[in-house]
Amino acid sequence: MNKYELAVILGANLEEDERNAALEQVKGFITRFGGQVGEVEDGSKKKLAYEIKGQTEAFYYFVQFEAENSVPGQVEAELRLLENVLRFLVVKKEA
């Protein structure tokens, strides 16, 4: 199993319960494909460097997880379909 970090950017126009639901979906994707979710850094609202989908601010979340090599690609494919996710990035952490 490899260690990964997933950065997820959610729109600032979302209510807290909508953000929590989106984050639960993200964690669900990881576990569905056989990964194990670790620490989740709570989202902080930050100004975006450039406008994305008409928004200038967003909430940033960082999810640590362990999984096999194929899992990040599968999670990314699912994240592309979520409307509330503005951007995302999966990075493999050094051992």
CSV table of N, CA and C in Angstrom, one decimal:
chain,number,residue,atom,x,y,z
A,1,MET,N,0.8,-1.2,0.0
A,1,MET,CA,0.0,0.0,0.0
A,1,MET,C,0.9,1.2,0.0
A,2,ASN,N,0.5,2.2,-0.8
A,2,ASN,CA,1.2,3.5,-0.9
A,2,ASN,C,0.4,4.6,-0.1
A,3,LYS,N,1.1,5.6,0.3
A,3,LYS,CA,0.5,6.7,1.0
A,3,LYS,C,0.3,7.8,0.0
A,4,TYR,N,-0.9,8.5,0.0
A,4,TYR,CA,-1.3,9.5,-0.9
A,4,TYR,C,-1.9,10.7,-0.1
A,5,GLU,N,-1.9,11.8,-0.7
A,5,GLU,CA,-2.6,13.0,-0.2
A,5,GLU,C,-3.5,13.5,-1.3
A,6,LEU,N,-4.8,13.7,-1.0
A,6,LEU,CA,-5.7,14.3,-2.0
A,6,LEU,C,-6.1,15.7,-1.6
A,7,ALA,N,-5.9,16.6,-2.4
A,7,ALA,CA,-6.3,18.0,-2.2
A,7,ALA,C,-7.6,18.2,-3.0
A,8,VAL,N,-8.6,18.7,-2.3
A,8,VAL,CA,-9.9,18.9,-2.9
A,8,VAL,C,-10.3,20.4,-2.6
A,9,ILE,N,-10.8,21.1,-3.7
A,9,ILE,CA,-11.2,22.4,-3.6
A,9,ILE,C,-12.7,22.5,-3.9
A,10,LEU,N,-13.5,22.9,-2.8
A,10,LEU,CA,-14.9,23.0,-2.9
A,10,LEU,C,-15.3,24.5,-3.0
A,11,GLY,N,-16.4,24.7,-3.7
A,11,GLY,CA,-16.9,26.1,-3.9
A,11,GLY,C,-17.3,26.8,-2.6
A,12,ALA,N,-17.0,28.1,-2.5
A,12,ALA,CA,-17.3,28.9,-1.3
A,12,ALA,C,-18.8,29.1,-1.1
A,13,ASN,N,-19.6,28.9,-2.2
A,13,ASN,CA,-21.0,29.1,-2.1
A,13,ASN,C,-21.8,28.0,-1.5
A,14,LEU,N,-21.1,26.9,-1.1
A,14,LEU,CA,-21.7,25.7,-0.5
A,14,LEU,C,-21.9,25.9,1.0
A,15,GLU,N,-23.1,25.5,1.5
A,15,GLU,CA,-23.3,25.5,2.9
A,15,GLU,C,-22.5,24.4,3.6
A,16,GLU,N,-22.4,24.5,4.9
A,16,GLU,CA,-21.5,23.6,5.6
A,16,GLU,C,-22.0,22.1,5.4
A,17,ASP,N,-23.3,21.9,5.4
A,17,ASP,CA,-23.8,20.5,5.3
A,17,ASP,C,-23.5,20.0,3.9
A,18,GLU,N,-23.5,20.8,2.9
A,18,GLU,CA,-23.2,20.5,1.5
A,18,GLU,C,-21.7,20.1,1.3
A,19,ARG,N,-20.9,20.9,2.0
A,19,ARG,CA,-19.5,20.6,2.0
A,19,ARG,C,-19.2,19.3,2.7
A,20,ASN,N,-19.8,19.1,3.8
A,20,ASN,CA,-19.6,17.8,4.5
A,20,ASN,C,-20.1,16.6,3.7
A,21,ALA,N,-21.2,16.8,3.0
A,21,ALA,CA,-21.7,15.7,2.2
A,21,ALA,C,-20.7,15.4,1.0
A,22,ALA,N,-20.2,16.4,0.4
A,22,ALA,CA,-19.2,16.3,-0.7
A,22,ALA,C,-18.0,15.6,-0.2
A,23,LEU,N,-17.5,16.0,1.0
A,23,LEU,CA,-16.3,15.4,1.6
A,23,LEU,C,-16.6,13.9,1.9
A,24,GLU,N,-17.7,13.6,2.4
A,24,GLU,CA,-18.1,12.2,2.7
A,24,GLU,C,-18.1,11.3,1.4
A,25,GLN,N,-18.6,11.9,0.3
A,25,GLN,CA,-18.6,11.3,-1.0
A,25,GLN,C,-17.1,11.0,-1.4
A,26,VAL,N,-16.3,11.9,-1.2
A,26,VAL,CA,-14.9,11.8,-1.6
A,26,VAL,C,-14.3,10.6,-0.8
A,27,LYS,N,-14.5,10.6,0.5
A,27,LYS,CA,-14.0,9.5,1.3
A,27,LYS,C,-14.6,8.2,1.0
A,28,GLY,N,-15.8,8.2,0.6
A,28,GLY,CA,-16.5,7.0,0.1
A,28,GLY,C,-15.9,6.4,-1.1
A,29,PHE,N,-15.5,7.3,-2.1
A,29,PHE,CA,-14.8,6.8,-3.3
A,29,PHE,C,-13.5,6.1,-2.9
A,30,ILE,N,-12.8,6.6,-2.0
A,30,ILE,CA,-11.5,6.0,-1.6
A,30,ILE,C,-11.7,4.6,-1.0
A,31,THR,N,-12.7,4.5,-0.1
A,31,THR,CA,-12.9,3.3,0.6
A,31,THR,C,-13.6,2.3,-0.4
A,32,ARG,N,-14.4,2.7,-1.3
A,32,ARG,CA,-15.0,1.8,-2.3
A,32,ARG,C,-14.0,1.1,-3.1
A,33,PHE,N,-12.9,1.8,-3.5
A,33,PHE,CA,-11.9,1.2,-4.3
A,33,PHE,C,-10.8,0.5,-3.5
A,34,GLY,N,-11.0,0.3,-2.2
A,34,GLY,CA,-10.0,-0.4,-1.4
A,34,GLY,C,-9.0,0.4,-0.6
A,35,GLY,N,-9.2,1.7,-0.6
A,35,GLY,CA,-8.2,2.5,0.1
A,35,GLY,C,-8.7,2.7,1.6
A,36,GLN,N,-7.7,3.2,2.4
A,36,GLN,CA,-8.0,3.5,3.8
A,36,GLN,C,-7.8,4.9,4.1
A,37,VAL,N,-8.9,5.6,4.5
A,37,VAL,CA,-8.8,7.1,4.7
A,37,VAL,C,-8.1,7.3,6.1
A,38,GLY,N,-7.2,8.2,6.1
A,38,GLY,CA,-6.5,8.6,7.3
A,38,GLY,C,-7.0,10.0,7.8
A,39,GLU,N,-6.1,10.9,8.1
A,39,GLU,CA,-6.4,12.2,8.6
A,39,GLU,C,-7.0,13.1,7.5
A,40,VAL,N,-8.0,13.9,7.9
A,40,VAL,CA,-8.6,14.8,7.0
A,40,VAL,C,-8.4,16.2,7.6
A,41,GLU,N,-7.7,17.1,6.9
A,41,GLU,CA,-7.5,18.4,7.4
A,41,GLU,C,-8.7,19.3,7.0
A,42,ASP,N,-9.3,19.9,8.1
A,42,ASP,CA,-10.5,20.6,7.9
A,42,ASP,C,-10.3,21.8,6.9
A,43,GLY,N,-11.3,22.0,6.1
A,43,GLY,CA,-11.3,23.0,5.1
A,43,GLY,C,-11.2,24.4,5.6
A,44,SER,N,-10.3,25.2,5.0
A,44,SER,CA,-10.2,26.6,5.3
A,44,SER,C,-10.6,27.4,4.1
A,45,LYS,N,-11.2,28.5,4.2
A,45,LYS,CA,-11.6,29.3,3.1
A,45,LYS,C,-10.5,30.2,2.7
A,46,LYS,N,-10.1,30.1,1.4
A,46,LYS,CA,-9.0,30.9,0.9
A,46,LYS,C,-9.4,31.6,-0.4
A,47,LYS,N,-8.7,32.6,-0.8
A,47,LYS,CA,-8.9,33.3,-2.0
A,47,LYS,C,-8.2,32.5,-3.1
A,48,LEU,N,-8.9,32.3,-4.2
A,48,LEU,CA,-8.3,31.6,-5.4
A,48,LEU,C,-7.3,32.5,-6.1
A,49,ALA,N,-6.3,31.9,-6.7
A,49,ALA,CA,-5.4,32.7,-7.5
A,49,ALA,C,-6.0,33.2,-8.8
A,50,TYR,N,-7.0,32.5,-9.3
A,50,TYR,CA,-7.8,33.0,-10.5
A,50,TYR,C,-9.2,32.4,-10.3
A,51,GLU,N,-10.1,33.0,-11.0
A,51,GLU,CA,-11.5,32.7,-10.9
A,51,GLU,C,-11.8,31.3,-11.6
A,52,ILE,N,-12.5,30.5,-10.8
A,52,ILE,CA,-12.9,29.1,-11.3
A,52,ILE,C,-14.4,29.0,-11.2
A,53,LYS,N,-15.0,28.8,-12.4
A,53,LYS,CA,-16.5,28.6,-12.4
A,53,LYS,C,-17.2,29.8,-11.8
A,54,GLY,N,-16.7,31.0,-12.0
A,54,GLY,CA,-17.3,32.2,-11.5
A,54,GLY,C,-17.0,32.5,-10.0
A,55,GLN,N,-16.1,31.7,-9.4
A,55,GLN,CA,-15.9,31.9,-7.9
A,55,GLN,C,-14.5,32.4,-7.7
A,56,THR,N,-14.3,33.2,-6.7
A,56,THR,CA,-13.0,33.8,-6.4
A,56,THR,C,-12.5,33.3,-5.0
A,57,GLU,N,-13.3,32.6,-4.3
A,57,GLU,CA,-12.9,31.9,-3.0
A,57,GLU,C,-13.4,30.5,-3.0
A,58,ALA,N,-12.7,29.7,-2.2
A,58,ALA,CA,-13.1,28.3,-2.1
A,58,ALA,C,-12.6,27.7,-0.8
A,59,PHE,N,-13.1,26.5,-0.4
A,59,PHE,CA,-12.6,25.7,0.7
A,59,PHE,C,-11.7,24.7,0.3
A,60,TYR,N,-10.5,24.6,1.0
A,60,TYR,CA,-9.5,23.6,0.7
A,60,TYR,C,-9.5,22.5,1.7
A,61,TYR,N,-9.6,21.2,1.3
A,61,TYR,CA,-9.5,20.1,2.2
A,61,TYR,C,-8.3,19.2,1.7
A,62,PHE,N,-7.7,18.6,2.7
A,62,PHE,CA,-6.6,17.6,2.4
A,62,PHE,C,-6.9,16.3,3.1
A,63,VAL,N,-6.9,15.3,2.3
A,63,VAL,CA,-7.3,13.9,2.7
A,63,VAL,C,-6.1,13.0,2.6
A,64,GLN,N,-5.6,12.5,3.7
A,64,GLN,CA,-4.5,11.5,3.7
A,64,GLN,C,-5.1,10.1,3.5
A,65,PHE,N,-4.6,9.3,2.6
A,65,PHE,CA,-5.1,7.9,2.5
A,65,PHE,C,-4.0,6.9,2.0
A,66,GLU,N,-4.2,5.7,2.3
A,66,GLU,CA,-3.4,4.6,1.8
A,66,GLU,C,-4.2,3.7,0.9
A,67,ALA,N,-3.5,3.3,-0.2
A,67,ALA,CA,-4.2,2.5,-1.2
A,67,ALA,C,-3.2,1.9,-2.2
A,68,GLU,N,-3.7,1.0,-3.0
A,68,GLU,CA,-2.9,0.4,-4.0
A,68,GLU,C,-2.7,1.4,-5.2
A,69,ASN,N,-1.8,1.1,-6.1
A,69,ASN,CA,-1.5,2.0,-7.2
A,69,ASN,C,-2.6,2.4,-8.1
A,70,SER,N,-3.6,1.5,-8.2
A,70,SER,CA,-4.7,1.8,-9.2
A,70,SER,C,-5.8,2.7,-8.6
A,71,VAL,N,-5.8,2.9,-7.3
A,71,VAL,CA,-6.9,3.6,-6.6
A,71,VAL,C,-7.0,5.1,-6.9
A,72,PRO,N,-5.8,5.8,-6.9
A,72,PRO,CA,-5.9,7.3,-7.2
A,72,PRO,C,-6.6,7.6,-8.6
A,73,GLY,N,-6.3,6.8,-9.6
A,73,GLY,CA,-6.9,7.0,-10.9
A,73,GLY,C,-8.4,6.8,-10.9
A,74,GLN,N,-8.8,5.8,-10.1
A,74,GLN,CA,-10.2,5.5,-10.0
A,74,GLN,C,-11.0,6.6,-9.3
A,75,VAL,N,-10.3,7.1,-8.2
A,75,VAL,CA,-10.9,8.2,-7.4
A,75,VAL,C,-11.0,9.5,-8.2
A,76,GLU,N,-9.9,9.8,-9.0
A,76,GLU,CA,-9.9,11.0,-9.9
A,76,GLU,C,-11.1,10.9,-10.9
A,77,ALA,N,-11.3,9.7,-11.4
A,77,ALA,CA,-12.4,9.6,-12.4
A,77,ALA,C,-13.7,9.9,-11.8
A,78,GLU,N,-13.9,9.5,-10.6
A,78,GLU,CA,-15.2,9.8,-9.9
A,78,GLU,C,-15.3,11.3,-9.5
A,79,LEU,N,-14.2,11.9,-9.1
A,79,LEU,CA,-14.2,13.3,-8.7
A,79,LEU,C,-14.5,14.2,-9.9
A,80,ARG,N,-14.1,13.8,-11.1
A,80,ARG,CA,-14.4,14.6,-12.3
A,80,ARG,C,-15.9,14.8,-12.5
A,81,LEU,N,-16.7,13.9,-11.9
A,81,LEU,CA,-18.2,13.9,-12.1
A,81,LEU,C,-18.9,14.8,-11.1
A,82,LEU,N,-18.2,15.1,-10.0
A,82,LEU,CA,-18.9,15.9,-8.9
A,82,LEU,C,-18.9,17.4,-9.3
A,83,GLU,N,-20.1,18.0,-9.3
A,83,GLU,CA,-20.2,19.4,-9.6
A,83,GLU,C,-19.7,20.3,-8.5
A,84,ASN,N,-19.7,19.9,-7.3
A,84,ASN,CA,-19.3,20.8,-6.2
A,84,ASN,C,-17.7,20.9,-6.1
A,85,VAL,N,-17.0,20.0,-6.7
A,85,VAL,CA,-15.6,20.0,-6.7
A,85,VAL,C,-15.0,20.8,-7.8
A,86,LEU,N,-14.4,21.9,-7.4
A,86,LEU,CA,-13.8,22.8,-8.4
A,86,LEU,C,-12.5,22.3,-9.0
A,87,ARG,N,-11.6,21.8,-8.1
A,87,ARG,CA,-10.3,21.2,-8.5
A,87,ARG,C,-9.9,20.2,-7.5
A,88,PHE,N,-9.0,19.3,-8.0
A,88,PHE,CA,-8.5,18.2,-7.1
A,88,PHE,C,-7.1,17.8,-7.6
A,89,LEU,N,-6.4,17.2,-6.7
A,89,LEU,CA,-5.0,16.7,-7.0
A,89,LEU,C,-4.6,15.6,-6.1
A,90,VAL,N,-4.2,14.5,-6.6
A,90,VAL,CA,-3.7,13.4,-5.8
A,90,VAL,C,-2.2,13.3,-6.0
A,91,VAL,N,-1.5,13.3,-4.8
A,91,VAL,CA,-0.1,13.3,-4.8
A,91,VAL,C,0.4,12.1,-4.0
A,92,LYS,N,1.3,11.3,-4.5
A,92,LYS,CA,1.9,10.2,-3.8
A,92,LYS,C,3.0,10.7,-2.8
A,93,LYS,N,2.9,10.3,-1.6
A,93,LYS,CA,3.8,10.8,-0.6
A,93,LYS,C,5.0,9.9,-0.5
A,94,GLU,N,6.1,10.4,-0.2
A,94,GLU,CA,7.3,9.7,0.0
A,94,GLU,C,7.2,8.7,1.2
A,95,ALA,N,7.8,7.6,1.0
A,95,ALA,CA,7.8,6.6,2.1
A,95,ALA,C,8.7,6.9,3.3
